[in-house]
Amino acid sequence: MTFATGARHGLSYIAEETFGTTPASPDMTRFRHTACSLGLRKTTLETAEIRSDRQISHLLHGQKTVAGDIDFELSYGAFDDMLAGLMQSDWSSDVLKAGASQPSFTFERGFADIGQYQVLTGCVMDSLRLSVRPDRLVSGKLSIIGKSSTLSETSLDSAPTAAVANDPMDSFSGTLTEGGATIGIVAGLDLLIDNGLEQAFVIGDAEAEALLAGQSRISGEIVTYFEDAGLLEKFVDRTESSLTLTLSGAGGSLTFELPRIVYTGAENPALGAGPITLSLPFTALYDAGEATNLKLTRTAA
């Protein structure tokens, strides 16, 4: 008897021209990942009928949802399509800004050791959590919401196009500036890009008719060693600032520029005899000069 294993798990994708419809004879592209929980979920409708024997007599399936996360290690060139989908925009001269053009994708999960494939259509990028820590690879968690799922014993594309194979990025090769000045006391940075997707269901169909984007919300947190009161004062005085993170690696670099941020907290507890750190959550706002709350720039090596 053969069981499916994560070591043989495959993941590929293609952009859709029509929401929820896989293009004919699709030329899929492999998706580099470290974990995947993307799958079909359903609500349940349980009867409220009261019986003298106390038993539940009916339970039906309700609305269908494709949802889950894909974990990955960031590398240059491998995730450009997903970043554009997340920002709901297109790369222009290697620059990507927040937009309002929502693309959708078909994903296929392949379980090669048991010859089974799961096709997930109408998939839209809901959010991305990016984490940068010392002595670690830069990791991301992409959350996805979709329309429908089917199972097959045949792959949509038995030979998907290989993903760009540059090495994952690490924290050693990056730079971080705060308020326009290089800052070298950061012990961690988390960034959340959230589209706030909602599903639009209608009577007569268990699948969502559409996925509706909310506001583009970008937030995060930097953790620094408590060196002086400079950053703490920015929170106290509500002084607006900026953050620019550049991550470099094989193939090139990615720069995440948040031209206008406001710190929303500042905690510096003393936990034992070790170093005291300052945790600064922040929210990014629309910047009129850049016409965006987040600007991504890719630069080939």
PDB file of C-alpha atoms in Angstrom:
ATOM      1  CA  MET A   1       0.000   0.000   0.000  1.00  0.00           C
ATOM      2  CA  THR A   2       1.290   3.453  -0.954  1.00  0.00           C
ATOM      3  CA  PHE A   3       0.592   6.606   1.045  1.00  0.00           C
ATOM      4  CA  ALA A   4       1.066  10.182  -0.144  1.00  0.00           C
ATOM      5  CA  THR A   5       4.137  11.933   1.298  1.00  0.00           C
ATOM      6  CA  GLY A   6       5.144  15.588   1.432  1.00  0.00           C
ATOM      7  CA  ALA A   7       8.440  14.710  -0.223  1.00  0.00           C
ATOM      8  CA  ARG A   8       6.546  13.975  -3.471  1.00  0.00           C
ATOM      9  CA  HIS A   9       4.128  16.898  -3.260  1.00  0.00           C
ATOM     10  CA  GLY A  10       4.012  19.124  -6.341  1.00  0.00           C
ATOM     11  CA  LEU A  11       2.448  22.542  -6.798  1.00  0.00           C
ATOM     12  CA  SER A  12       1.938  24.495 -10.014  1.00  0.00           C
ATOM     13  CA  TYR A  13      -0.157  27.426 -11.210  1.00  0.00           C
ATOM     14  CA  ILE A  14      -1.419  29.424 -14.186  1.00  0.00           C
ATOM     15  CA  ALA A  15      -3.152  32.794 -14.474  1.00  0.00           C
ATOM     16  CA  GLU A  16      -6.839  32.648 -15.466  1.00  0.00           C
ATOM     17  CA  GLU A  17      -8.405  34.807 -18.162  1.00  0.00           C
ATOM     18  CA  THR A  18     -11.873  34.268 -16.673  1.00  0.00           C
ATOM     19  CA  PHE A  19     -12.407  33.991 -12.924  1.00  0.00           C
ATOM     20  CA  GLY A  20     -12.763  30.348 -11.921  1.00  0.00           C
ATOM     21  CA  THR A  21     -11.950  28.938 -15.371  1.00  0.00           C
ATOM     22  CA  THR A  22      -8.676  27.155 -16.154  1.00  0.00           C
ATOM     23  CA  PRO A  23      -7.281  28.071 -19.602  1.00  0.00           C
ATOM     24  CA  ALA A  24      -7.464  25.315 -22.216  1.00  0.00           C
ATOM     25  CA  SER A  25      -4.291  23.188 -22.499  1.00  0.00           C
ATOM     26  CA  PRO A  26      -2.646  25.145 -19.669  1.00  0.00           C
ATOM     27  CA  ASP A  27       1.114  25.677 -19.574  1.00  0.00           C
ATOM     28  CA  MET A  28       1.574  25.502 -15.797  1.00  0.00           C
ATOM     29  CA  THR A  29       4.531  26.871 -13.821  1.00  0.00           C
ATOM     30  CA  ARG A  30       5.971  25.137 -10.779  1.00  0.00           C
ATOM     31  CA  PHE A  31       5.580  26.914  -7.446  1.00  0.00           C
ATOM     32  CA  ARG A  32       8.507  26.622  -5.050  1.00  0.00           C
ATOM     33  CA  HIS A  33       7.155  26.003  -1.564  1.00  0.00           C
ATOM     34  CA  THR A  34       7.966  24.580   1.854  1.00  0.00           C
ATOM     35  CA  ALA A  35       4.391  23.796   2.928  1.00  0.00           C
ATOM     36  CA  CYS A  36       0.887  23.922   1.468  1.00  0.00           C
ATOM     37  CA  SER A  37      -2.553  23.692   3.092  1.00  0.00           C
ATOM     38  CA  LEU A  38      -4.611  24.924   0.126  1.00  0.00           C
ATOM     39  CA  GLY A  39      -7.792  22.867  -0.199  1.00  0.00           C
ATOM     40  CA  LEU A  40     -11.579  22.678  -0.244  1.00  0.00           C
ATOM     41  CA  ARG A  41     -13.648  23.627   2.792  1.00  0.00           C
ATOM     42  CA  LYS A  42     -17.403  23.593   3.330  1.00  0.00           C
ATOM     43  CA  THR A  43     -19.830  24.939   5.866  1.00  0.00           C
ATOM     44  CA  THR A  44     -22.402  22.550   7.309  1.00  0.00           C
ATOM     45  CA  LEU A  45     -26.132  23.000   7.824  1.00  0.00           C
ATOM     46  CA  GLU A  46     -27.419  21.034  10.781  1.00  0.00           C
ATOM     47  CA  THR A  47     -31.102  20.568  11.434  1.00  0.00           C
ATOM     48  CA  ALA A  48     -32.584  22.065  14.602  1.00  0.00           C
ATOM     49  CA  GLU A  49     -35.334  19.459  14.640  1.00  0.00           C
ATOM     50  CA  ILE A  50     -36.193  18.212  18.141  1.00  0.00           C
ATOM     51  CA  ARG A  51     -36.644  14.448  18.537  1.00  0.00           C
ATOM     52  CA  SER A  52     -37.722  12.374  21.509  1.00  0.00           C
ATOM     53  CA  ASP A  53     -34.618  10.181  21.129  1.00  0.00           C
ATOM     54  CA  ARG A  54     -32.290  13.271  21.275  1.00  0.00           C
ATOM     55  CA  GLN A  55     -30.607  12.314  17.987  1.00  0.00           C
ATOM     56  CA  ILE A  56     -29.499  14.566  15.106  1.00  0.00           C
ATOM     57  CA  SER A  57     -31.215  13.313  11.971  1.00  0.00           C
ATOM     58  CA  HIS A  58     -29.951  15.600   9.172  1.00  0.00           C
ATOM     59  CA  LEU A  59     -26.717  17.424   8.288  1.00  0.00           C
ATOM     60  CA  LEU A  60     -26.103  18.951   4.867  1.00  0.00           C
ATOM     61  CA  HIS A  61     -23.093  20.517   3.194  1.00  0.00           C
ATOM     62  CA  GLY A  62     -23.321  24.286   2.653  1.00  0.00           C
ATOM     63  CA  GLN A  63     -21.139  26.882   0.970  1.00  0.00           C
ATOM     64  CA  LYS A  64     -17.871  25.777  -0.656  1.00  0.00           C
ATOM     65  CA  THR A  65     -14.602  27.608  -0.150  1.00  0.00           C
ATOM     66  CA  VAL A  66     -11.093  27.077  -1.407  1.00  0.00           C
ATOM     67  CA  ALA A  67      -8.691  28.403   1.221  1.00  0.00           C
ATOM     68  CA  GLY A  68      -5.290  27.785   2.739  1.00  0.00           C
ATOM     69  CA  ASP A  69      -1.682  28.900   2.946  1.00  0.00           C
ATOM     70  CA  ILE A  70       1.442  28.342   0.901  1.00  0.00           C
ATOM     71  CA  ASP A  71       4.739  28.740   2.753  1.00  0.00           C
ATOM     72  CA  PHE A  72       7.907  29.570   0.835  1.00  0.00           C
ATOM     73  CA  GLU A  73      11.430  30.951   1.046  1.00  0.00           C
ATOM     74  CA  LEU A  74      11.777  34.213  -0.857  1.00  0.00           C
ATOM     75  CA  SER A  75      14.129  34.197  -3.827  1.00  0.00           C
ATOM     76  CA  TYR A  76      14.700  36.606  -6.681  1.00  0.00           C
ATOM     77  CA  GLY A  77      12.427  36.111  -9.701  1.00  0.00           C
ATOM     78  CA  ALA A  78      10.553  33.061  -8.427  1.00  0.00           C
ATOM     79  CA  PHE A  79       7.499  34.834  -7.019  1.00  0.00           C
ATOM     80  CA  ASP A  80       6.990  37.844  -9.299  1.00  0.00           C
ATOM     81  CA  ASP A  81       3.585  36.585 -10.498  1.00  0.00           C
ATOM     82  CA  MET A  82       2.337  36.084  -6.957  1.00  0.00           C
ATOM     83  CA  LEU A  83       3.608  39.491  -5.810  1.00  0.00           C
ATOM     84  CA  ALA A  84       1.787  41.146  -8.719  1.00  0.00           C
ATOM     85  CA  GLY A  85      -1.361  39.177  -7.877  1.00  0.00           C
ATOM     86  CA  LEU A  86      -1.068  40.177  -4.246  1.00  0.00           C
ATOM     87  CA  MET A  87      -0.625  43.866  -5.084  1.00  0.00           C
ATOM     88  CA  GLN A  88      -3.428  43.619  -7.678  1.00  0.00           C
ATOM     89  CA  SER A  89      -1.220  45.381 -10.171  1.00  0.00           C
ATOM     90  CA  ASP A  90       1.407  44.728 -12.869  1.00  0.00           C
ATOM     91  CA  TRP A  91       5.149  45.218 -12.897  1.00  0.00           C
ATOM     92  CA  SER A  92       6.074  48.392 -14.789  1.00  0.00           C
ATOM     93  CA  SER A  93       9.763  48.973 -15.504  1.00  0.00           C
ATOM     94  CA  ASP A  94      10.555  46.537 -12.648  1.00  0.00           C
ATOM     95  CA  VAL A  95       8.390  48.529 -10.197  1.00  0.00           C
ATOM     96  CA  LEU A  96       5.215  47.261  -8.559  1.00  0.00           C
ATOM     97  CA  LYS A  97       2.703  49.420  -6.678  1.00  0.00           C
ATOM     98  CA  ALA A  98      -0.671  48.758  -5.062  1.00  0.00           C
ATOM     99  CA  GLY A  99      -3.520  48.626  -7.559  1.00  0.00           C
ATOM    100  CA  ALA A 100      -7.104  47.503  -8.024  1.00  0.00           C
ATOM    101  CA  SER A 101      -6.886  44.982 -10.887  1.00  0.00           C
ATOM    102  CA  GLN A 102      -7.610  41.603  -9.291  1.00  0.00           C
ATOM    103  CA  PRO A 103      -6.188  38.569 -11.140  1.00  0.00           C
ATOM    104  CA  SER A 104      -7.109  34.965 -10.384  1.00  0.00           C
ATOM    105  CA  PHE A 105      -5.153  31.727 -10.755  1.00  0.00           C
ATOM    106  CA  THR A 106      -5.647  28.001 -11.105  1.00  0.00           C
ATOM    107  CA  PHE A 107      -3.436  25.929  -8.807  1.00  0.00           C
ATOM    108  CA  GLU A 108      -2.793  22.215  -9.060  1.00  0.00           C
ATOM    109  CA  ARG A 109      -1.555  20.125  -6.174  1.00  0.00           C
ATOM    110  CA  GLY A 110       0.092  16.901  -7.358  1.00  0.00           C
ATOM    111  CA  PHE A 111       0.481  13.799  -5.201  1.00  0.00           C
ATOM    112  CA  ALA A 112       2.855  11.961  -7.503  1.00  0.00           C
ATOM    113  CA  ASP A 113       3.349   8.876  -5.337  1.00  0.00           C
ATOM    114  CA  ILE A 114      -0.369   7.982  -5.500  1.00  0.00           C
ATOM    115  CA  GLY A 115      -1.201   9.500  -8.912  1.00  0.00           C
ATOM    116  CA  GLN A 116      -3.786  11.987  -7.645  1.00  0.00           C
ATOM    117  CA  TYR A 117      -4.210  15.666  -8.481  1.00  0.00           C
ATOM    118  CA  GLN A 118      -6.302  18.416  -6.933  1.00  0.00           C
ATOM    119  CA  VAL A 119      -7.243  21.394  -9.116  1.00  0.00           C
ATOM    120  CA  LEU A 120      -8.187  24.630  -7.354  1.00  0.00           C
ATOM    121  CA  THR A 121      -9.698  27.391  -9.471  1.00  0.00           C
ATOM    122  CA  GLY A 122     -10.538  31.051  -8.969  1.00  0.00           C
ATOM    123  CA  CYS A 123      -7.659  31.497  -6.523  1.00  0.00           C
ATOM    124  CA  VAL A 124      -6.908  35.069  -5.446  1.00  0.00           C
ATOM    125  CA  MET A 125      -4.068  36.300  -3.225  1.00  0.00           C
ATOM    126  CA  ASP A 126      -5.577  37.394   0.082  1.00  0.00           C
ATOM    127  CA  SER A 127      -2.497  38.222   2.166  1.00  0.00           C
ATOM    128  CA  LEU A 128       1.237  37.741   2.564  1.00  0.00           C
ATOM    129  CA  ARG A 129       3.228  37.557   5.790  1.00  0.00           C
ATOM    130  CA  LEU A 130       6.947  38.142   5.285  1.00  0.00           C
ATOM    131  CA  SER A 131       9.417  37.457   8.090  1.00  0.00           C
ATOM    132  CA  VAL A 132      13.057  38.575   8.257  1.00  0.00           C
ATOM    133  CA  ARG A 133      15.206  37.331  11.144  1.00  0.00           C
ATOM    134  CA  PRO A 134      18.972  37.175  11.776  1.00  0.00           C
ATOM    135  CA  ASP A 135      20.657  33.951  10.628  1.00  0.00           C
ATOM    136  CA  ARG A 136      17.553  32.683   8.814  1.00  0.00           C
ATOM    137  CA  LEU A 137      16.250  32.474   5.298  1.00  0.00           C
ATOM    138  CA  VAL A 138      13.577  35.060   4.480  1.00  0.00           C
ATOM    139  CA  SER A 139      10.245  33.260   4.771  1.00  0.00           C
ATOM    140  CA  GLY A 140       6.776  34.043   3.495  1.00  0.00           C
ATOM    141  CA  LYS A 141       3.262  32.737   4.071  1.00  0.00           C
ATOM    142  CA  LEU A 142       0.822  33.407   1.245  1.00  0.00           C
ATOM    143  CA  SER A 143      -2.862  33.079   2.158  1.00  0.00           C
ATOM    144  CA  ILE A 144      -5.240  32.307  -0.701  1.00  0.00           C
ATOM    145  CA  ILE A 145      -9.007  32.236  -1.169  1.00  0.00           C
ATOM    146  CA  GLY A 146     -10.570  30.525  -4.179  1.00  0.00           C
ATOM    147  CA  LYS A 147     -13.777  29.384  -5.832  1.00  0.00           C
ATOM    148  CA  SER A 148     -13.780  25.660  -6.595  1.00  0.00           C
ATOM    149  CA  SER A 149     -11.907  22.361  -6.315  1.00  0.00           C
ATOM    150  CA  THR A 150     -11.921  19.133  -8.329  1.00  0.00           C
ATOM    151  CA  LEU A 151      -9.994  15.855  -8.136  1.00  0.00           C
ATOM    152  CA  SER A 152      -8.390  14.011 -11.031  1.00  0.00           C
ATOM    153  CA  GLU A 153      -6.074  11.125 -11.797  1.00  0.00           C
ATOM    154  CA  THR A 154      -4.535  13.149 -14.642  1.00  0.00           C
ATOM    155  CA  SER A 155      -2.410  16.259 -14.330  1.00  0.00           C
ATOM    156  CA  LEU A 156      -3.343  19.464 -16.141  1.00  0.00           C
ATOM    157  CA  ASP A 157       0.268  19.651 -17.329  1.00  0.00           C
ATOM    158  CA  SER A 158       2.568  16.671 -16.876  1.00  0.00           C
ATOM    159  CA  ALA A 159       5.667  18.821 -17.492  1.00  0.00           C
ATOM    160  CA  PRO A 160       5.186  22.265 -15.868  1.00  0.00           C
ATOM    161  CA  THR A 161       7.618  25.052 -16.627  1.00  0.00           C
ATOM    162  CA  ALA A 162      10.362  25.146 -13.991  1.00  0.00           C
ATOM    163  CA  ALA A 163      10.314  28.015 -11.524  1.00  0.00           C
ATOM    164  CA  VAL A 164      13.226  30.451 -11.391  1.00  0.00           C
ATOM    165  CA  ALA A 165      15.793  28.548  -9.314  1.00  0.00           C
ATOM    166  CA  ASN A 166      17.819  31.272  -7.573  1.00  0.00           C
ATOM    167  CA  ASP A 167      18.982  30.563  -4.013  1.00  0.00           C
ATOM    168  CA  PRO A 168      16.668  31.736  -1.216  1.00  0.00           C
ATOM    169  CA  MET A 169      17.444  35.143   0.251  1.00  0.00           C
ATOM    170  CA  ASP A 170      18.837  35.554   3.764  1.00  0.00           C
ATOM    171  CA  SER A 171      19.099  38.401   6.253  1.00  0.00           C
ATOM    172  CA  PHE A 172      22.868  38.847   5.866  1.00  0.00           C
ATOM    173  CA  SER A 173      22.697  40.418   2.413  1.00  0.00           C
ATOM    174  CA  GLY A 174      19.915  42.928   3.127  1.00  0.00           C
ATOM    175  CA  THR A 175      19.744  46.515   4.298  1.00  0.00           C
ATOM    176  CA  LEU A 176      17.092  48.398   6.263  1.00  0.00           C
ATOM    177  CA  THR A 177      16.585  52.134   6.458  1.00  0.00           C
ATOM    178  CA  GLU A 178      14.208  53.930   8.816  1.00  0.00           C
ATOM    179  CA  GLY A 179      13.357  57.559   8.201  1.00  0.00           C
ATOM    180  CA  GLY A 180      15.943  57.591   5.401  1.00  0.00           C
ATOM    181  CA  ALA A 181      18.857  56.493   7.624  1.00  0.00           C
ATOM    182  CA  THR A 182      20.417  53.040   7.727  1.00  0.00           C
ATOM    183  CA  ILE A 183      19.497  51.253  10.934  1.00  0.00           C
ATOM    184  CA  GLY A 184      21.697  48.450  12.247  1.00  0.00           C
ATOM    185  CA  ILE A 185      19.993  47.520  15.505  1.00  0.00           C
ATOM    186  CA  VAL A 186      16.992  45.585  14.131  1.00  0.00           C
ATOM    187  CA  ALA A 187      16.540  42.060  15.485  1.00  0.00           C
ATOM    188  CA  GLY A 188      13.468  41.221  13.415  1.00  0.00           C
ATOM    189  CA  LEU A 189      10.985  42.566  10.897  1.00  0.00           C
ATOM    190  CA  ASP A 190       7.535  41.286   9.969  1.00  0.00           C
ATOM    191  CA  LEU A 191       5.461  42.656   7.111  1.00  0.00           C
ATOM    192  CA  LEU A 192       1.793  41.917   6.398  1.00  0.00           C
ATOM    193  CA  ILE A 193       0.145  42.798   3.076  1.00  0.00           C
ATOM    194  CA  ASP A 194      -3.604  42.192   3.392  1.00  0.00           C
ATOM    195  CA  ASN A 195      -6.303  42.554   0.732  1.00  0.00           C
ATOM    196  CA  GLY A 196      -9.212  41.746   3.044  1.00  0.00           C
ATOM    197  CA  LEU A 197     -10.984  39.483   0.546  1.00  0.00           C
ATOM    198  CA  GLU A 198     -14.636  38.593   1.041  1.00  0.00           C
ATOM    199  CA  GLN A 199     -16.648  35.965  -0.824  1.00  0.00           C
ATOM    200  CA  ALA A 200     -19.890  36.946  -2.520  1.00  0.00           C
ATOM    201  CA  PHE A 201     -22.393  34.072  -2.382  1.00  0.00           C
ATOM    202  CA  VAL A 202     -25.786  34.052  -4.113  1.00  0.00           C
ATOM    203  CA  ILE A 203     -28.872  31.861  -3.807  1.00  0.00           C
ATOM    204  CA  GLY A 204     -28.727  28.827  -6.079  1.00  0.00           C
ATOM    205  CA  ASP A 205     -24.951  28.292  -6.046  1.00  0.00           C
ATOM    206  CA  ALA A 206     -22.776  26.800  -3.308  1.00  0.00           C
ATOM    207  CA  GLU A 207     -19.666  28.424  -4.797  1.00  0.00           C
ATOM    208  CA  ALA A 208     -18.800  32.115  -4.514  1.00  0.00           C
ATOM    209  CA  GLU A 209     -19.934  34.209  -7.455  1.00  0.00           C
ATOM    210  CA  ALA A 210     -17.033  36.597  -6.907  1.00  0.00           C
ATOM    211  CA  LEU A 211     -14.231  37.506  -4.512  1.00  0.00           C
ATOM    212  CA  LEU A 212     -14.362  41.125  -3.407  1.00  0.00           C
ATOM    213  CA  ALA A 213     -11.240  42.954  -2.248  1.00  0.00           C
ATOM    214  CA  GLY A 214     -11.353  45.264   0.736  1.00  0.00           C
ATOM    215  CA  GLN A 215      -8.914  48.059   1.480  1.00  0.00           C
ATOM    216  CA  SER A 216      -5.214  47.505   0.866  1.00  0.00           C
ATOM    217  CA  ARG A 217      -3.868  47.229   4.415  1.00  0.00           C
ATOM    218  CA  ILE A 218      -0.144  47.031   5.047  1.00  0.00           C
ATOM    219  CA  SER A 219       1.208  46.696   8.548  1.00  0.00           C
ATOM    220  CA  GLY A 220       4.085  45.091  10.380  1.00  0.00           C
ATOM    221  CA  GLU A 221       6.479  45.271  13.260  1.00  0.00           C
ATOM    222  CA  ILE A 222      10.161  45.914  13.747  1.00  0.00           C
ATOM    223  CA  VAL A 223      12.008  44.688  16.827  1.00  0.00           C
ATOM    224  CA  THR A 224      15.157  46.643  17.690  1.00  0.00           C
ATOM    225  CA  TYR A 225      17.673  46.612  20.486  1.00  0.00           C
ATOM    226  CA  PHE A 226      16.852  49.488  22.836  1.00  0.00           C
ATOM    227  CA  GLU A 227      19.765  51.803  22.110  1.00  0.00           C
ATOM    228  CA  ASP A 228      18.232  55.247  22.647  1.00  0.00           C
ATOM    229  CA  ALA A 229      14.844  56.986  22.738  1.00  0.00           C
ATOM    230  CA  GLY A 230      14.795  58.037  19.072  1.00  0.00           C
ATOM    231  CA  LEU A 231      12.303  55.459  17.810  1.00  0.00           C
ATOM    232  CA  LEU A 232      10.294  55.511  21.033  1.00  0.00           C
ATOM    233  CA  GLU A 233       9.854  59.268  20.664  1.00  0.00           C
ATOM    234  CA  LYS A 234       8.433  58.788  17.168  1.00  0.00           C
ATOM    235  CA  PHE A 235       5.650  56.704  18.669  1.00  0.00           C
ATOM    236  CA  VAL A 236       5.097  59.126  21.563  1.00  0.00           C
ATOM    237  CA  ASP A 237       4.914  62.172  19.250  1.00  0.00           C
ATOM    238  CA  ARG A 238       3.134  60.356  16.377  1.00  0.00           C
ATOM    239  CA  THR A 239       5.966  61.328  14.063  1.00  0.00           C
ATOM    240  CA  GLU A 240       5.487  59.807  10.620  1.00  0.00           C
ATOM    241  CA  SER A 241       8.451  57.914   9.207  1.00  0.00           C
ATOM    242  CA  SER A 242       9.386  55.531   6.392  1.00  0.00           C
ATOM    243  CA  LEU A 243      10.886  52.068   6.012  1.00  0.00           C
ATOM    244  CA  THR A 244      12.882  50.597   3.161  1.00  0.00           C
ATOM    245  CA  LEU A 245      13.949  46.953   3.208  1.00  0.00           C
ATOM    246  CA  THR A 246      16.281  45.637   0.517  1.00  0.00           C
ATOM    247  CA  LEU A 247      16.794  41.880   0.266  1.00  0.00           C
ATOM    248  CA  SER A 248      19.596  40.658  -1.957  1.00  0.00           C
ATOM    249  CA  GLY A 249      20.588  37.252  -3.229  1.00  0.00           C
ATOM    250  CA  ALA A 250      21.473  35.222  -6.287  1.00  0.00           C
ATOM    251  CA  GLY A 251      19.915  36.819  -9.353  1.00  0.00           C
ATOM    252  CA  GLY A 252      19.245  40.247  -7.879  1.00  0.00           C
ATOM    253  CA  SER A 253      17.491  42.181  -5.139  1.00  0.00           C
ATOM    254  CA  LEU A 254      13.981  43.106  -4.041  1.00  0.00           C
ATOM    255  CA  THR A 255      13.307  46.415  -2.331  1.00  0.00           C
ATOM    256  CA  PHE A 256      10.190  46.927  -0.215  1.00  0.00           C
ATOM    257  CA  GLU A 257       9.661  50.662   0.247  1.00  0.00           C
ATOM    258  CA  LEU A 258       7.011  51.958   2.641  1.00  0.00           C
ATOM    259  CA  PRO A 259       7.245  55.710   2.084  1.00  0.00           C
ATOM    260  CA  ARG A 260       4.859  56.698   4.884  1.00  0.00           C
ATOM    261  CA  ILE A 261       4.342  54.796   8.128  1.00  0.00           C
ATOM    262  CA  VAL A 262       2.987  55.528  11.594  1.00  0.00           C
ATOM    263  CA  TYR A 263       4.085  53.574  14.652  1.00  0.00           C
ATOM    264  CA  THR A 264       1.086  52.256  16.585  1.00  0.00           C
ATOM    265  CA  GLY A 265       2.852  50.917  19.663  1.00  0.00           C
ATOM    266  CA  ALA A 266       6.153  50.644  21.506  1.00  0.00           C
ATOM    267  CA  GLU A 267       6.955  48.034  24.131  1.00  0.00           C
ATOM    268  CA  ASN A 268      10.335  47.540  25.788  1.00  0.00           C
ATOM    269  CA  PRO A 269       9.850  45.101  28.684  1.00  0.00           C
ATOM    270  CA  ALA A 270      12.795  43.904  30.757  1.00  0.00           C
ATOM    271  CA  LEU A 271      12.591  40.116  30.673  1.00  0.00           C
ATOM    272  CA  GLY A 272      15.449  38.862  32.756  1.00  0.00           C
ATOM    273  CA  ALA A 273      19.028  40.048  32.627  1.00  0.00           C
ATOM    274  CA  GLY A 274      19.432  39.943  28.833  1.00  0.00           C
ATOM    275  CA  PRO A 275      19.211  42.750  26.262  1.00  0.00           C
ATOM    276  CA  ILE A 276      16.095  44.919  26.251  1.00  0.00           C
ATOM    277  CA  THR A 277      14.368  45.151  22.897  1.00  0.00           C
ATOM    278  CA  LEU A 278      11.851  47.661  21.566  1.00  0.00           C
ATOM    279  CA  SER A 279       8.880  46.312  19.593  1.00  0.00           C
ATOM    280  CA  LEU A 280       7.339  48.824  17.216  1.00  0.00           C
ATOM    281  CA  PRO A 281       4.199  47.801  15.296  1.00  0.00           C
ATOM    282  CA  PHE A 282       3.390  50.107  12.381  1.00  0.00           C
ATOM    283  CA  THR A 283       0.796  50.813   9.710  1.00  0.00           C
ATOM    284  CA  ALA A 284       1.635  52.001   6.207  1.00  0.00           C
ATOM    285  CA  LEU A 285      -0.395  54.853   4.715  1.00  0.00           C
ATOM    286  CA  TYR A 286      -0.949  56.117   1.180  1.00  0.00           C
ATOM    287  CA  ASP A 287       1.861  58.398   0.060  1.00  0.00           C
ATOM    288  CA  ALA A 288       0.921  61.038  -2.491  1.00  0.00           C
ATOM    289  CA  GLY A 289       4.449  61.337  -3.851  1.00  0.00           C
ATOM    290  CA  GLU A 290       4.765  57.637  -4.711  1.00  0.00           C
ATOM    291  CA  ALA A 291       0.985  57.179  -5.229  1.00  0.00           C
ATOM    292  CA  THR A 292       1.054  53.969  -3.175  1.00  0.00           C
ATOM    293  CA  ASN A 293       1.416  52.594   0.341  1.00  0.00           C
ATOM    294  CA  LEU A 294       4.057  50.085  -0.770  1.00  0.00           C
ATOM    295  CA  LYS A 295       6.508  50.174  -3.648  1.00  0.00           C
ATOM    296  CA  LEU A 296       8.408  47.056  -4.735  1.00  0.00           C
ATOM    297  CA  THR A 297      11.446  47.340  -6.979  1.00  0.00           C
ATOM    298  CA  ARG A 298      13.294  44.382  -8.503  1.00  0.00           C
ATOM    299  CA  THR A 299      16.891  44.843  -9.600  1.00  0.00           C
ATOM    300  CA  ALA A 300      18.698  42.141 -11.548  1.00  0.00           C
ATOM    301  CA  ALA A 301      22.277  41.397 -10.499  1.00  0.00           C
TER     302      ALA A 301
END
